[in-house]
XYZ file of C-alpha atoms in Angstrom:
374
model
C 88.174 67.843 122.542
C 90.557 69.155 125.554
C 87.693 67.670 128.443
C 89.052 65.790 131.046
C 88.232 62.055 129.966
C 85.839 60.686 131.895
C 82.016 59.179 131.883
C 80.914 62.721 130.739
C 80.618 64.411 127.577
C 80.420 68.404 126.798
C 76.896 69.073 126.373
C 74.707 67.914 129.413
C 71.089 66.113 128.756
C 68.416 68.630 129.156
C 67.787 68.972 133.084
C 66.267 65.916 134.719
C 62.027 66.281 134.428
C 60.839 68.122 137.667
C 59.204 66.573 140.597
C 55.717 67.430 139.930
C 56.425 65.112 135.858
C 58.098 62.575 138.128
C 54.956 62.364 140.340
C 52.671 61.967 137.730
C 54.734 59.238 136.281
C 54.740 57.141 139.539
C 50.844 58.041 139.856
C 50.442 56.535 136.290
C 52.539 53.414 137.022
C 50.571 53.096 140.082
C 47.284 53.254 138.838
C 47.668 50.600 136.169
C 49.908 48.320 138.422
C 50.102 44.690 137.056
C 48.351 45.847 133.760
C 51.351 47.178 132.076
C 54.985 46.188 132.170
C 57.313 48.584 131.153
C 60.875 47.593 129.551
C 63.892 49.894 129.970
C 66.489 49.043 127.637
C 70.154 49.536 128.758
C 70.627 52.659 126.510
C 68.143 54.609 128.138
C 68.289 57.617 129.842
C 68.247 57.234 134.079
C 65.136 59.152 134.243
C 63.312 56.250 132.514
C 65.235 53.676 134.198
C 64.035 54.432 136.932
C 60.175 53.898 135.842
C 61.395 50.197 134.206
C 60.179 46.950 135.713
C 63.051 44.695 134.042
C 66.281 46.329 132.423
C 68.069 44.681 129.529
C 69.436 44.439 126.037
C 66.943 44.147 123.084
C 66.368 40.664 122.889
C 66.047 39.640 126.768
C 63.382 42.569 127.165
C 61.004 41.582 124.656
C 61.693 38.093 125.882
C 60.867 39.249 129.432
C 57.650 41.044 127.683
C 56.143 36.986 126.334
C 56.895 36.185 129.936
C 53.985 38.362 131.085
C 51.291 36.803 129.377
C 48.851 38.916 132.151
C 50.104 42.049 131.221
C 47.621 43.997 128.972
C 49.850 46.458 128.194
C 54.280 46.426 127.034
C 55.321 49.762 127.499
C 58.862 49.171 125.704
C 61.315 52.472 126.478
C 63.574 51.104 123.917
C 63.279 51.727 119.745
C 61.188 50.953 117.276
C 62.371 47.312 116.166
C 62.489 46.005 119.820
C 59.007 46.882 120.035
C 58.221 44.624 117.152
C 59.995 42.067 118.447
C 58.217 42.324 121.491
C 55.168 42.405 119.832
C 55.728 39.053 117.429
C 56.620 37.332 120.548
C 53.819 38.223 122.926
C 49.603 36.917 122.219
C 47.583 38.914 120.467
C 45.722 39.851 123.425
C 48.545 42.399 124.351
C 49.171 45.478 122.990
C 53.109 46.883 122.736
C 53.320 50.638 123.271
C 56.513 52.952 122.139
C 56.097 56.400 124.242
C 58.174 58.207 121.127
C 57.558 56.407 117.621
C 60.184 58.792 116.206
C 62.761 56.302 118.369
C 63.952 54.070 115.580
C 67.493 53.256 114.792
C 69.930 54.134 112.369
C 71.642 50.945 112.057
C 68.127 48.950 111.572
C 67.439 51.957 109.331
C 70.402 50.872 106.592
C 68.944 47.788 105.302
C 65.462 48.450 103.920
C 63.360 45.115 103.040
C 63.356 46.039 98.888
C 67.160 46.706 99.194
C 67.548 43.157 100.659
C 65.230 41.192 98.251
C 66.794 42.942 95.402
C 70.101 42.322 96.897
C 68.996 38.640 96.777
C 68.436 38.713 93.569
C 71.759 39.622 93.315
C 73.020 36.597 94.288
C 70.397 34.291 92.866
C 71.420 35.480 89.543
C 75.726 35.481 90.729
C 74.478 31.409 90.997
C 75.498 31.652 94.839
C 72.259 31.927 96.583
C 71.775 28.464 97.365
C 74.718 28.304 98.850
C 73.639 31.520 101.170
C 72.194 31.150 104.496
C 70.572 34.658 105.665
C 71.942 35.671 109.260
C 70.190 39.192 110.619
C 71.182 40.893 114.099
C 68.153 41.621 116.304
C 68.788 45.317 115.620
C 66.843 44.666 112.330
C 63.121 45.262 111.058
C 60.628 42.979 111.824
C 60.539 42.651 107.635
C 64.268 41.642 107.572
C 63.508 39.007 110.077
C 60.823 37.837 108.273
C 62.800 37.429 105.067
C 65.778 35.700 106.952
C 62.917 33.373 108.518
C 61.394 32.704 104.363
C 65.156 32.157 103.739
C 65.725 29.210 106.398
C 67.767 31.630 107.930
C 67.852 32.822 111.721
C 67.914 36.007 113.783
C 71.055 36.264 116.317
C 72.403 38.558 119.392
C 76.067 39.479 119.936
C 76.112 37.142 122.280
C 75.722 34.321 120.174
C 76.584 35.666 116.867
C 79.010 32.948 116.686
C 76.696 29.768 117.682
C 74.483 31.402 114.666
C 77.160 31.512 111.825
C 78.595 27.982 113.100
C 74.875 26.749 112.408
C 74.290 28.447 109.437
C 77.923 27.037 107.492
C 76.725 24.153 108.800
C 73.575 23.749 106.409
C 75.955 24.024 103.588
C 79.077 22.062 104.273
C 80.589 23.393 107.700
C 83.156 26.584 108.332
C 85.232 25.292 105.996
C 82.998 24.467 103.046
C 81.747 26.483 100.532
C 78.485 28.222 101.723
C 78.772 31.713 102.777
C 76.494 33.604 104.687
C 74.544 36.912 104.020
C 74.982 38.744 107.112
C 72.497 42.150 107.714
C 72.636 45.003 109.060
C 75.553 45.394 111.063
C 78.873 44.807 109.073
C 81.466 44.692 111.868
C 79.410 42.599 113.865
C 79.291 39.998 111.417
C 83.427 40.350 110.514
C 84.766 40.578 113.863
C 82.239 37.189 114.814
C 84.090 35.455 111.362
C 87.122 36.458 111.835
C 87.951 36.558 115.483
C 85.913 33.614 116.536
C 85.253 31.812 113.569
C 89.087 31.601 112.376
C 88.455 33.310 109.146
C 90.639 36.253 107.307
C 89.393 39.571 106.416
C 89.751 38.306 102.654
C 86.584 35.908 103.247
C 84.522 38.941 104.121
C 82.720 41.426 101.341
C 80.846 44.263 101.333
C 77.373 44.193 99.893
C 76.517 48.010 99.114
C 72.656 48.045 98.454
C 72.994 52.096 97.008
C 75.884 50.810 94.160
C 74.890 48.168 91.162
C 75.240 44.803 92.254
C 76.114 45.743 95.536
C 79.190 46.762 94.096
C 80.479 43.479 93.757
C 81.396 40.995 90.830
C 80.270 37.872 90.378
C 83.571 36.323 90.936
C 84.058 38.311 94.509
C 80.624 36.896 95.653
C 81.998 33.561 94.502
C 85.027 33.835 96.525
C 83.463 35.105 99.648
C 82.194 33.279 102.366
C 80.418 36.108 104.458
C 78.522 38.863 102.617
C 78.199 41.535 104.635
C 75.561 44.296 104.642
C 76.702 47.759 104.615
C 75.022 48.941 107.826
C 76.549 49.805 111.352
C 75.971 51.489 114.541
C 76.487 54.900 114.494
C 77.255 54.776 117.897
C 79.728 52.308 118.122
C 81.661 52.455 114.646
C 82.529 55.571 115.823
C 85.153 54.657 118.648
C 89.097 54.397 117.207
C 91.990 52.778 117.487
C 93.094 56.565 118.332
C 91.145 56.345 121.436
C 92.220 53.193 122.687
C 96.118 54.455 122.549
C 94.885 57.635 124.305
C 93.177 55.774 127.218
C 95.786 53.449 127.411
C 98.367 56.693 128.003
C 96.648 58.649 130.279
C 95.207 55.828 132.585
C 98.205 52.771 133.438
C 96.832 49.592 133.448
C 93.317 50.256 132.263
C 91.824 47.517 130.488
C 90.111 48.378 127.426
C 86.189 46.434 126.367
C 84.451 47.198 123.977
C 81.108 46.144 121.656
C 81.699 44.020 118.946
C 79.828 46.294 117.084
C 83.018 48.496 116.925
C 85.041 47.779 113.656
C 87.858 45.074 113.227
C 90.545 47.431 114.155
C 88.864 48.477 117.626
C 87.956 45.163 118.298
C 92.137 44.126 117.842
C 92.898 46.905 119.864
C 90.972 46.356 123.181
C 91.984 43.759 125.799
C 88.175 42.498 125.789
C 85.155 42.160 123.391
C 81.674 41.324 124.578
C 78.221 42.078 124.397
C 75.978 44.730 126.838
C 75.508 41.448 129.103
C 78.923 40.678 128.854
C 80.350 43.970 129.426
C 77.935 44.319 132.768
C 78.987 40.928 134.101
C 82.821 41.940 133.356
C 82.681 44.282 135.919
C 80.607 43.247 138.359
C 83.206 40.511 138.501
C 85.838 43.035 138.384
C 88.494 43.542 141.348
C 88.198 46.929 142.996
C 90.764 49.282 142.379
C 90.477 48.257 138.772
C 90.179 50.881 135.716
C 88.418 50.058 133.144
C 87.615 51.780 129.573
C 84.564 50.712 128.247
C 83.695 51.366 124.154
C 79.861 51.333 124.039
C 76.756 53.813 124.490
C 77.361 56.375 127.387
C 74.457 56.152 129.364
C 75.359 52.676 130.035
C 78.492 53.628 131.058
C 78.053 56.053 133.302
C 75.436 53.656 135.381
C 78.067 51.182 135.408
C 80.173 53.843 136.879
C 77.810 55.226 139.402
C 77.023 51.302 139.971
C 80.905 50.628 140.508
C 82.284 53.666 142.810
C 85.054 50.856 143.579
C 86.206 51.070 139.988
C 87.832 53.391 137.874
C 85.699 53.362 135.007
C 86.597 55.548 131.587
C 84.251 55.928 128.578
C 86.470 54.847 125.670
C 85.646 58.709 123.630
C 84.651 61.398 125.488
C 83.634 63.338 122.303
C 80.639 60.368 121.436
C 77.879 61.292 123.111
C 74.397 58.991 123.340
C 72.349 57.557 120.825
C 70.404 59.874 119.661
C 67.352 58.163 118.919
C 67.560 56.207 121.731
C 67.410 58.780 124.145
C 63.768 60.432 121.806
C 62.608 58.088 124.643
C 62.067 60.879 128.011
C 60.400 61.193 130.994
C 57.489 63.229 129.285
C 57.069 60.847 126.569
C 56.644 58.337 129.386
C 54.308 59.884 131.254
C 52.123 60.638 128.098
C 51.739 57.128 127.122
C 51.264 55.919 130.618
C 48.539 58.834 131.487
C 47.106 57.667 127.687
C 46.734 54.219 129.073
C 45.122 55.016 132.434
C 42.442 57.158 130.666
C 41.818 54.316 128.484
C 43.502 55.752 125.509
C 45.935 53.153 123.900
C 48.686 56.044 122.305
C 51.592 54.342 119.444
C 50.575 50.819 119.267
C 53.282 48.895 117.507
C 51.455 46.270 115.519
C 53.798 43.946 113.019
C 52.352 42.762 109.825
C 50.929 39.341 110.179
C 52.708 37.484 107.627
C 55.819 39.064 108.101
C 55.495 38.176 112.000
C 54.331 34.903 111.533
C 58.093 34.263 109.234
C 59.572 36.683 111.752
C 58.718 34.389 114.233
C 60.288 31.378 112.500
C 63.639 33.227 112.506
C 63.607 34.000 115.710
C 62.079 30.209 116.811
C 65.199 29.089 115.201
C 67.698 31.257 117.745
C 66.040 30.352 120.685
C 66.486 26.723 119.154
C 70.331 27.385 118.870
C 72.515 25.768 121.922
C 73.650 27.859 124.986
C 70.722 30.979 124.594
C-alpha cells in the first residue's frame, strides 16, 4: 500500500522465459511462417507480444484473424471468448488455437446462457419483453451472442457502445420512447454509455441479478426502466476508485486522469477522460510531451504505453491492482507448446463454436459491423 505510485505493482511476473524458450518460440514461428497468424491482445504479457503478428483489442483481432483467409492456423494469445469470435468470423477451413484454455474471463464468466434465457423469461412474463432489445459487449460467450442475434439484438465494443444503444431505442420508439434495453455482461459499461452519452439518469438504469428471484426486481421497476442491466463487470476495472483518482490527482499536479468505461459511474465522473483501449492508445500518442497522465485500465497495457512514451509521465491509476489474471494464463511456454504442437502436425486447444449458436452469433455481430462509424 506505501509503494511509490508508479506503472509497477508489488509482486513482479515470474522472470521473463530464458533464451533457449525464446529460441524455440522464434524457431516455431519460423517454421510455420504464413501458415499461422498469431493475435496478441493488448492485455498480454510483453513476452507474448513480442511473438504477435497484429496487436489489438478483442474485436479488431479476431477481425484481423477473417482478414487472413490463407492462414491455416489463428493462434489467438487473448481469452477464451475472443477465440470464438475469431473462430465464427473466419471459414471453416481454419482452425483457432488458445495456447492456455484455462484463459477465460471473469466478466464473460457472470452471465451464463440459462441465466439469460431464464432471465428473459423474466421479462416476457413482466409484459416488457417486446419492448426489449438485447445489447451484449464483445466480452461475452459466443452463446450470449447468439441469443442477442435470435433476439434481433446486436453485439457492441466500447467504442461504439453508444451507436449500439441509439440503434437499439430506435427499434422501439427512439431514446426517449418507451423500449428499454437488456444490456449483458458488463453493468457499468452499459450505465456510464446511458447516462453519460445517452443523456439518461441513473434512475433509468436497473440491476438484473440472475442469482436472486426475478432478478431481484418487480414488475413495476422493469416497467419503469429503460436499461436493464446485467450484473456482471470486470474485475479488473471495477476495481479502480474515486479514492484513487483524488490520490493521483495530489501527488502528481496537473495529471490528467483516463480511464475504461468499464470502471463504475463514479470513476467514470471522476476522471478528466473516458475511452476505450483504442482510445486510450491514440490519447497519448497525441499527447504533448512533458504531459502526466494517469491511466485506469489493465497494467500491462500501461506500462507499454509507458515504456512506448519515455516523453510522458505516465501513472497507473492503483498501484495495488495488479493484471488480469486470466489474461496473463497466456505465457511464453504456453506459446511455444501450441506453436511446437502445430509444427509437428499436432493441432493442441482448438476452439470450435457450436454451429447454430455461431451461425445466430454471427447475425449479432453482422448487425455491428452494419452500425455507422465501425
Amino acid at each position: 500500500m506505501a509503494s511509490e505510485r508508479g506503472v509497477e505493482c508489488a509482486g513482479e511476473l515470474p522472470a521473463p522465459s530464458d533464451p533457449d524458450l525464446v529460441e524455440r518460440a522464434r524457431a516455431a514461428r519460423q517454421a510455420l511462417g504464413d501458415r499461422a497468424f498469431v493475435l496478441g491482445h493488448h492485455y498480454q504479457r510483453d513476452e507474448v507480444i513480442d511473438f504477435a503478428d497484429v496487436t489489438g483489442d478483442s474485436f479488431k483481432l479476431a477481425r484481423e484473424a477473417a482478414a487472413r483467409p490463407e492462414a491455416e492456423y489463428i493462434v489467438f494469445c487473448g481469452v477464451h471468448f475472443m477465440a470464438e469470435s475469431a473462430d465464427i468470423l473466419t471459414s471453416d477451413e481454419q482452425q483457432v488455437i488458445l495456447p492456455d484454455m484455462a484463459a477465460g474471463c471473469s466478466m464473460a464468466d457472470m452471465a451464463e446462457i440459462n441465466q439469460v434465457e431464464e432471465a428473459w423469461d423474466v421479462l416476457t412474463d413482466a409484459g416488457v419483453a417486446d419492448r426489449t432489445v438485447p445489447v451484449t459487449y464483445m466480452n461475452s460467450t459466443a452463446a450470449i451472442k447468439a441469443f442477442t442475434g435470435r433476439h434481433g439484438g446486436t453485439v457492441c465494443t466500447s467504442s461504439n457502445a453508444e451507436v449500439a444503444l441509439r440503434w437499439a431505442f430506435e427499434k422501439s420508439g427512439g431514446v426517449d420512447g418507451t423500449g428499454k434495453v437488456l444490456f449483458m455482461p458488463d453493468q457499468h459499461l452499459g450505465r456510464n454509455t446511458a447516462v453519460e452519452k445517452l443523456g439518461m439518469s441513473l434512475d433509468d438504469c436497473v440491476v438484473f441479478d440472475p442469482r436472486k428471484p426475478d432478478g431481484g426486481l418487480t414488475r413495476e421497476q422493469l416497467d419503469a426502466a429503460r436499461m436493464i442491466l446485467w450484473r456482471g463487470h470486470c474485475s479488473v476495472h471495477g476495481r479502480f476508485s474515486v479514492r484513487n483518482v483524488e490520490q493521483v490527482r495530489e501527488a502528481v499536479p496537473g495529471v490528467t486522469v483516463m480511464v475504461h468505461p468499464e470502471c463504475t459511474n463514479e470513476v467514470v465522473g471522476a476522471a478528466d477522460l473516458v475511452g476505450s483501449t483504442e482510445f486510450i492508445i491514440k490519447a497519448l500518442d497525441a499527447a504533448e510531451p512533458g504531459s502526466s497522465w494517469a491511466i485506469g485500465t489493465e497494467l500491462n497495457l500501461v506500462r507499454r504505453l509507458a515504456n512506448a512514451h519515455p516523453d510522458k509521465s505516465i501513472h497507473y491509476l492503483d498501484s495495488t491492482v495488479c493484471f488480469c489474471s486470466t489474461m496473463n494464463r497466456i505465457d511464453l511456454p504456453h506459446l511455444v507448446w501450441a506453436l511446437e504442437s502445430l509444427v509437428a502436425g499436432r493441432v493442441v486447444n482448438q476452439i470450435v463454436v457450436d454451429a447454430d449458436d455461431a451461425h445466430w452469433a454471427r447475425v449479432a455481430l453482422d448487425q455491428m459491423l452494419a452500425l455507422p462509424g465501425l
